[in-house]
Amino acid sequence: MVVLKNKTELERMRAACILSAQALALAGEMVRPGITTGQIDKAIRRFARLNGARPSFLGYNGFPGSACISVNEQVIHGIPGGRVIMDGDIVSIDVGMFKNGFHGDNAATFAAGDIPADVKMLLEATEESLYKGIEKAFVGGRVGDIGHAVETHVRGFGLGVVQDYIGHGVGKDLHESPEVPNFGKPGRGARLIPGMTLAIEPMVNLKGDGVKRLADGWTIVTESGSCSAHFEHTVAVTDNGPVILTRP
């Protein structure tokens, strides 16, 4: 069941979303050669504590980190720890914050030092596709319009779209209805109505659509071994068009 938010609830949710965005910005500034993913995670946890919030992912279904930190071929759900970030790595950071009874959820992929031209293109195209999808989150549209916009954009660069993991509704629960795939046909899927809040999150591979889960039970990697990028915003569907809540 889709849970709609009224004006008061959206304002309460916005506070959690802004903290999520600030935590993501903090984490992104830390991405550089020589730092560990665990150090970034520790900073996110401290940020949450200082702001009276709770990291949405910490303990979620047993996840041990405050954020998902995924490097290079890791698509999503990377467990932070002792891995040292190297020059030329890309680092996807997915952060959620819970405050005022609501979650905010956002993600971005950051470059550590110089990265190859094709990987830079991957990051740029994936981020662009996020905004292509957001543009379709208007009242009267369909969820399929969002996924179609994302997929059409990245396929134009010869990139792969992850099929097995998708976006979702978000609010009092971290994962709510409806599902928001990064592929689809226009005019299909749930109709978009005011008060919906969606986590739109393209996950795009440099080569191929396929992914697999590692033995740790969490980390998802590309089957091809190629790099993957991940960008995400929490977006409210309103009568005045889509509103990005995770914008500082």
Tab-separated table of C-alpha atoms in Angstrom:
chain	number	residue	atom	x	y	z
A	1	MET	CA	0.000	0.000	0.000
A	2	VAL	CA	1.300	3.439	-0.955
A	3	VAL	CA	1.525	5.782	2.044
A	4	LEU	CA	0.833	9.417	1.151
A	5	LYS	CA	2.252	12.301	3.175
A	6	ASN	CA	0.437	15.540	3.977
A	7	LYS	CA	2.137	18.951	4.166
A	8	THR	CA	3.038	18.602	7.841
A	9	GLU	CA	4.496	15.147	7.318
A	10	LEU	CA	6.505	16.322	4.310
A	11	GLU	CA	8.042	19.098	6.394
A	12	ARG	CA	8.975	16.614	9.116
A	13	MET	CA	10.392	14.281	6.492
A	14	ARG	CA	12.343	17.109	4.889
A	15	ALA	CA	14.400	17.472	8.087
A	16	ALA	CA	15.521	13.838	7.826
A	17	CYS	CA	16.230	14.274	4.129
A	18	ILE	CA	18.361	17.371	4.658
A	19	LEU	CA	20.416	15.542	7.290
A	20	SER	CA	20.827	12.648	4.844
A	21	ALA	CA	22.098	15.063	2.207
A	22	GLN	CA	24.489	16.716	4.644
A	23	ALA	CA	25.825	13.338	5.757
A	24	LEU	CA	26.367	12.324	2.137
A	25	ALA	CA	28.209	15.567	1.415
A	26	LEU	CA	30.401	15.017	4.475
A	27	ALA	CA	31.191	11.479	3.342
A	28	GLY	CA	31.929	12.591	-0.202
A	29	GLU	CA	34.430	15.177	1.000
A	30	MET	CA	36.287	12.408	2.815
A	31	VAL	CA	36.757	10.249	-0.293
A	32	ARG	CA	40.446	10.296	-1.149
A	33	PRO	CA	43.312	7.827	-1.521
A	34	GLY	CA	44.483	6.424	1.799
A	35	ILE	CA	41.273	6.660	3.810
A	36	THR	CA	39.316	3.558	4.759
A	37	THR	CA	35.644	2.956	4.172
A	38	GLY	CA	35.339	2.368	7.917
A	39	GLN	CA	36.618	5.865	8.688
A	40	ILE	CA	33.942	7.348	6.454
A	41	ASP	CA	31.292	5.212	8.120
A	42	LYS	CA	32.446	6.320	11.569
A	43	ALA	CA	32.116	9.970	10.544
A	44	ILE	CA	28.567	9.375	9.300
A	45	ARG	CA	27.633	7.704	12.574
A	46	ARG	CA	29.073	10.588	14.577
A	47	PHE	CA	27.226	13.114	12.390
A	48	ALA	CA	23.938	11.351	13.068
A	49	ARG	CA	24.532	11.313	16.810
A	50	LEU	CA	25.433	15.013	16.922
A	51	ASN	CA	22.241	15.881	15.044
A	52	GLY	CA	19.855	13.757	17.081
A	53	ALA	CA	19.284	11.316	14.234
A	54	ARG	CA	19.857	7.627	13.597
A	55	PRO	CA	21.535	6.129	10.532
A	56	SER	CA	18.714	4.413	8.646
A	57	PHE	CA	20.819	1.447	7.548
A	58	LEU	CA	22.519	0.665	10.861
A	59	GLY	CA	21.136	-2.692	11.973
A	60	TYR	CA	18.587	-2.788	9.136
A	61	ASN	CA	18.002	-6.505	8.591
A	62	GLY	CA	21.313	-6.970	10.385
A	63	PHE	CA	23.422	-4.599	8.252
A	64	PRO	CA	26.500	-3.696	10.331
A	65	GLY	CA	27.345	-0.254	8.929
A	66	SER	CA	25.893	3.229	9.178
A	67	ALA	CA	26.062	3.563	5.393
A	68	CYS	CA	26.557	1.323	2.396
A	69	ILE	CA	29.990	2.070	0.923
A	70	SER	CA	30.722	0.273	-2.333
A	71	VAL	CA	33.978	0.528	-4.286
A	72	ASN	CA	34.539	0.085	-8.048
A	73	GLU	CA	32.728	-3.106	-9.164
A	74	GLN	CA	30.653	-3.128	-5.970
A	75	VAL	CA	27.193	-1.905	-6.933
A	76	ILE	CA	25.416	-1.482	-3.588
A	77	HIS	CA	25.372	-2.711	0.019
A	78	GLY	CA	29.147	-2.631	0.485
A	79	ILE	CA	30.052	-3.163	4.138
A	80	PRO	CA	32.382	-0.434	5.468
A	81	GLY	CA	35.536	-1.573	7.208
A	82	GLY	CA	39.268	-1.745	6.677
A	83	ARG	CA	39.353	-1.380	2.901
A	84	VAL	CA	41.721	1.417	1.906
A	85	ILE	CA	40.571	3.622	-0.951
A	86	MET	CA	43.159	3.823	-3.711
A	87	ASP	CA	43.906	6.445	-6.344
A	88	GLY	CA	41.580	5.843	-9.292
A	89	ASP	CA	38.836	4.151	-7.256
A	90	ILE	CA	35.221	5.202	-7.409
A	91	VAL	CA	33.220	5.040	-4.183
A	92	SER	CA	29.439	4.792	-4.028
A	93	ILE	CA	28.008	5.968	-0.702
A	94	ASP	CA	24.358	5.350	0.192
A	95	VAL	CA	23.215	7.217	3.303
A	96	GLY	CA	19.894	7.406	5.115
A	97	MET	CA	18.954	9.331	8.235
A	98	PHE	CA	15.960	8.746	10.514
A	99	LYS	CA	14.588	11.736	12.412
A	100	ASN	CA	11.129	13.021	13.392
A	101	GLY	CA	9.710	9.609	12.580
A	102	PHE	CA	10.811	9.679	8.930
A	103	HIS	CA	13.678	8.481	6.774
A	104	GLY	CA	15.636	10.358	4.143
A	105	ASP	CA	17.633	8.356	1.591
A	106	ASN	CA	20.276	9.440	-0.924
A	107	ALA	CA	23.422	8.236	-2.638
A	108	ALA	CA	26.214	9.367	-4.923
A	109	THR	CA	29.395	7.993	-6.441
A	110	PHE	CA	32.649	9.871	-5.858
A	111	ALA	CA	36.023	9.652	-7.576
A	112	ALA	CA	39.229	9.224	-5.583
A	113	GLY	CA	41.944	10.929	-7.603
A	114	ASP	CA	42.120	10.494	-11.373
A	115	ILE	CA	39.770	8.004	-13.001
A	116	PRO	CA	39.686	6.675	-16.588
A	117	ALA	CA	37.619	8.508	-19.183
A	118	ASP	CA	35.088	5.692	-19.529
A	119	VAL	CA	34.513	5.567	-15.772
A	120	LYS	CA	34.092	9.341	-15.667
A	121	MET	CA	31.475	8.970	-18.407
A	122	LEU	CA	29.740	6.293	-16.311
A	123	LEU	CA	29.459	8.645	-13.350
A	124	GLU	CA	28.239	11.570	-15.417
A	125	ALA	CA	25.664	9.548	-17.366
A	126	THR	CA	24.311	7.878	-14.215
A	127	GLU	CA	23.876	11.179	-12.400
A	128	GLU	CA	22.225	12.684	-15.469
A	129	SER	CA	19.846	9.730	-15.627
A	130	LEU	CA	18.756	10.388	-12.043
A	131	TYR	CA	17.527	13.846	-13.010
A	132	LYS	CA	15.930	12.509	-16.190
A	133	GLY	CA	13.944	10.171	-13.945
A	134	ILE	CA	13.068	12.888	-11.445
A	135	GLU	CA	11.659	15.036	-14.266
A	136	LYS	CA	9.055	12.311	-14.844
A	137	ALA	CA	7.877	12.222	-11.214
A	138	PHE	CA	4.877	14.454	-11.793
A	139	VAL	CA	1.227	14.028	-10.834
A	140	GLY	CA	-0.637	11.860	-13.316
A	141	GLY	CA	2.474	10.120	-14.599
A	142	ARG	CA	3.422	6.525	-14.015
A	143	VAL	CA	6.308	4.815	-12.277
A	144	GLY	CA	7.231	3.281	-15.639
A	145	ASP	CA	7.844	6.779	-17.017
A	146	ILE	CA	10.630	7.253	-14.459
A	147	GLY	CA	12.335	3.957	-15.227
A	148	HIS	CA	12.024	4.460	-18.973
A	149	ALA	CA	13.694	7.872	-18.746
A	150	VAL	CA	16.588	6.465	-16.704
A	151	GLU	CA	17.120	3.460	-18.944
A	152	THR	CA	16.830	5.350	-22.212
A	153	HIS	CA	19.476	7.816	-21.123
A	154	VAL	CA	22.120	5.352	-19.957
A	155	ARG	CA	21.532	2.852	-22.764
A	156	GLY	CA	22.432	5.677	-25.123
A	157	PHE	CA	25.960	5.497	-23.695
A	158	GLY	CA	26.137	1.715	-24.034
A	159	LEU	CA	25.877	1.212	-20.284
A	160	GLY	CA	24.180	-1.578	-18.349
A	161	VAL	CA	21.150	-1.074	-16.092
A	162	VAL	CA	20.879	-3.153	-12.919
A	163	GLN	CA	17.603	-5.077	-13.070
A	164	ASP	CA	17.689	-6.943	-9.752
A	165	TYR	CA	17.727	-3.927	-7.413
A	166	ILE	CA	15.457	-0.910	-7.719
A	167	GLY	CA	14.208	2.275	-6.114
A	168	HIS	CA	11.252	2.417	-3.751
A	169	GLY	CA	8.891	4.504	-1.726
A	170	VAL	CA	10.306	5.928	1.493
A	171	GLY	CA	8.840	7.614	4.560
A	172	LYS	CA	8.137	6.286	8.041
A	173	ASP	CA	9.563	3.017	6.758
A	174	LEU	CA	12.842	2.898	4.873
A	175	HIS	CA	11.258	0.816	2.127
A	176	GLU	CA	7.655	1.496	1.163
A	177	SER	CA	5.513	0.983	-1.920
A	178	PRO	CA	5.693	1.528	-4.814
A	179	GLU	CA	8.715	-0.154	-6.347
A	180	VAL	CA	10.609	2.199	-8.684
A	181	PRO	CA	12.649	0.238	-11.265
A	182	ASN	CA	15.344	1.921	-13.358
A	183	PHE	CA	13.831	0.426	-16.496
A	184	GLY	CA	10.343	0.084	-17.870
A	185	LYS	CA	7.770	1.221	-20.355
A	186	PRO	CA	6.138	4.646	-20.311
A	187	GLY	CA	2.535	4.693	-19.193
A	188	ARG	CA	2.927	1.550	-17.100
A	189	GLY	CA	3.127	0.960	-13.366
A	190	ALA	CA	1.648	2.782	-10.390
A	191	ARG	CA	0.103	6.172	-11.077
A	192	LEU	CA	1.893	9.090	-9.409
A	193	ILE	CA	-0.263	11.139	-7.050
A	194	PRO	CA	0.422	14.023	-4.636
A	195	GLY	CA	2.000	12.961	-1.359
A	196	MET	CA	4.053	10.099	-2.758
A	197	THR	CA	7.689	10.122	-1.666
A	198	LEU	CA	10.070	8.098	-3.808
A	199	ALA	CA	13.705	7.062	-3.565
A	200	ILE	CA	14.774	7.230	-7.202
A	201	GLU	CA	18.170	5.571	-7.531
A	202	PRO	CA	19.790	4.559	-10.826
A	203	MET	CA	22.383	1.778	-10.476
A	204	VAL	CA	24.357	1.585	-13.704
A	205	ASN	CA	27.212	-0.677	-14.802
A	206	LEU	CA	29.986	0.121	-17.226
A	207	LYS	CA	29.476	-3.280	-18.861
A	208	GLY	CA	26.365	-5.456	-18.791
A	209	ASP	CA	23.295	-5.591	-16.575
A	210	GLY	CA	24.255	-8.640	-14.513
A	211	VAL	CA	25.078	-8.582	-10.807
A	212	LYS	CA	25.771	-11.148	-8.088
A	213	ARG	CA	25.948	-11.260	-4.298
A	214	LEU	CA	29.235	-11.935	-2.483
A	215	ALA	CA	29.671	-14.490	0.269
A	216	ASP	CA	29.305	-11.819	2.967
A	217	GLY	CA	25.589	-11.925	2.218
A	218	TRP	CA	25.374	-8.192	1.486
A	219	THR	CA	27.731	-6.828	-1.142
A	220	ILE	CA	26.387	-6.778	-4.698
A	221	VAL	CA	28.981	-6.672	-7.498
A	222	THR	CA	28.869	-6.568	-11.284
A	223	GLU	CA	29.116	-9.935	-13.029
A	224	SER	CA	31.455	-8.373	-15.568
A	225	GLY	CA	33.838	-7.044	-12.932
A	226	SER	CA	33.402	-3.569	-14.404
A	227	CYS	CA	32.726	-0.450	-12.356
A	228	SER	CA	29.239	0.551	-11.253
A	229	ALA	CA	27.761	3.925	-10.266
A	230	HIS	CA	24.847	4.782	-7.982
A	231	PHE	CA	23.039	8.089	-7.548
A	232	GLU	CA	19.867	8.676	-5.534
A	233	HIS	CA	17.504	11.359	-4.255
A	234	THR	CA	14.357	11.246	-2.167
A	235	VAL	CA	11.670	13.015	-4.186
A	236	ALA	CA	8.169	14.175	-3.284
A	237	VAL	CA	5.435	14.110	-5.909
A	238	THR	CA	3.478	17.368	-5.570
A	239	ASP	CA	0.892	19.396	-7.486
A	240	ASN	CA	3.726	21.796	-8.304
A	241	GLY	CA	5.959	19.111	-9.760
A	242	PRO	CA	8.664	16.898	-8.273
A	243	VAL	CA	10.463	18.265	-5.217
A	244	ILE	CA	13.883	16.910	-4.290
A	245	LEU	CA	13.826	16.572	-0.508
A	246	THR	CA	17.466	15.459	-0.207
A	247	ARG	CA	18.839	18.777	-1.425
A	248	PRO	CA	20.749	20.716	1.241
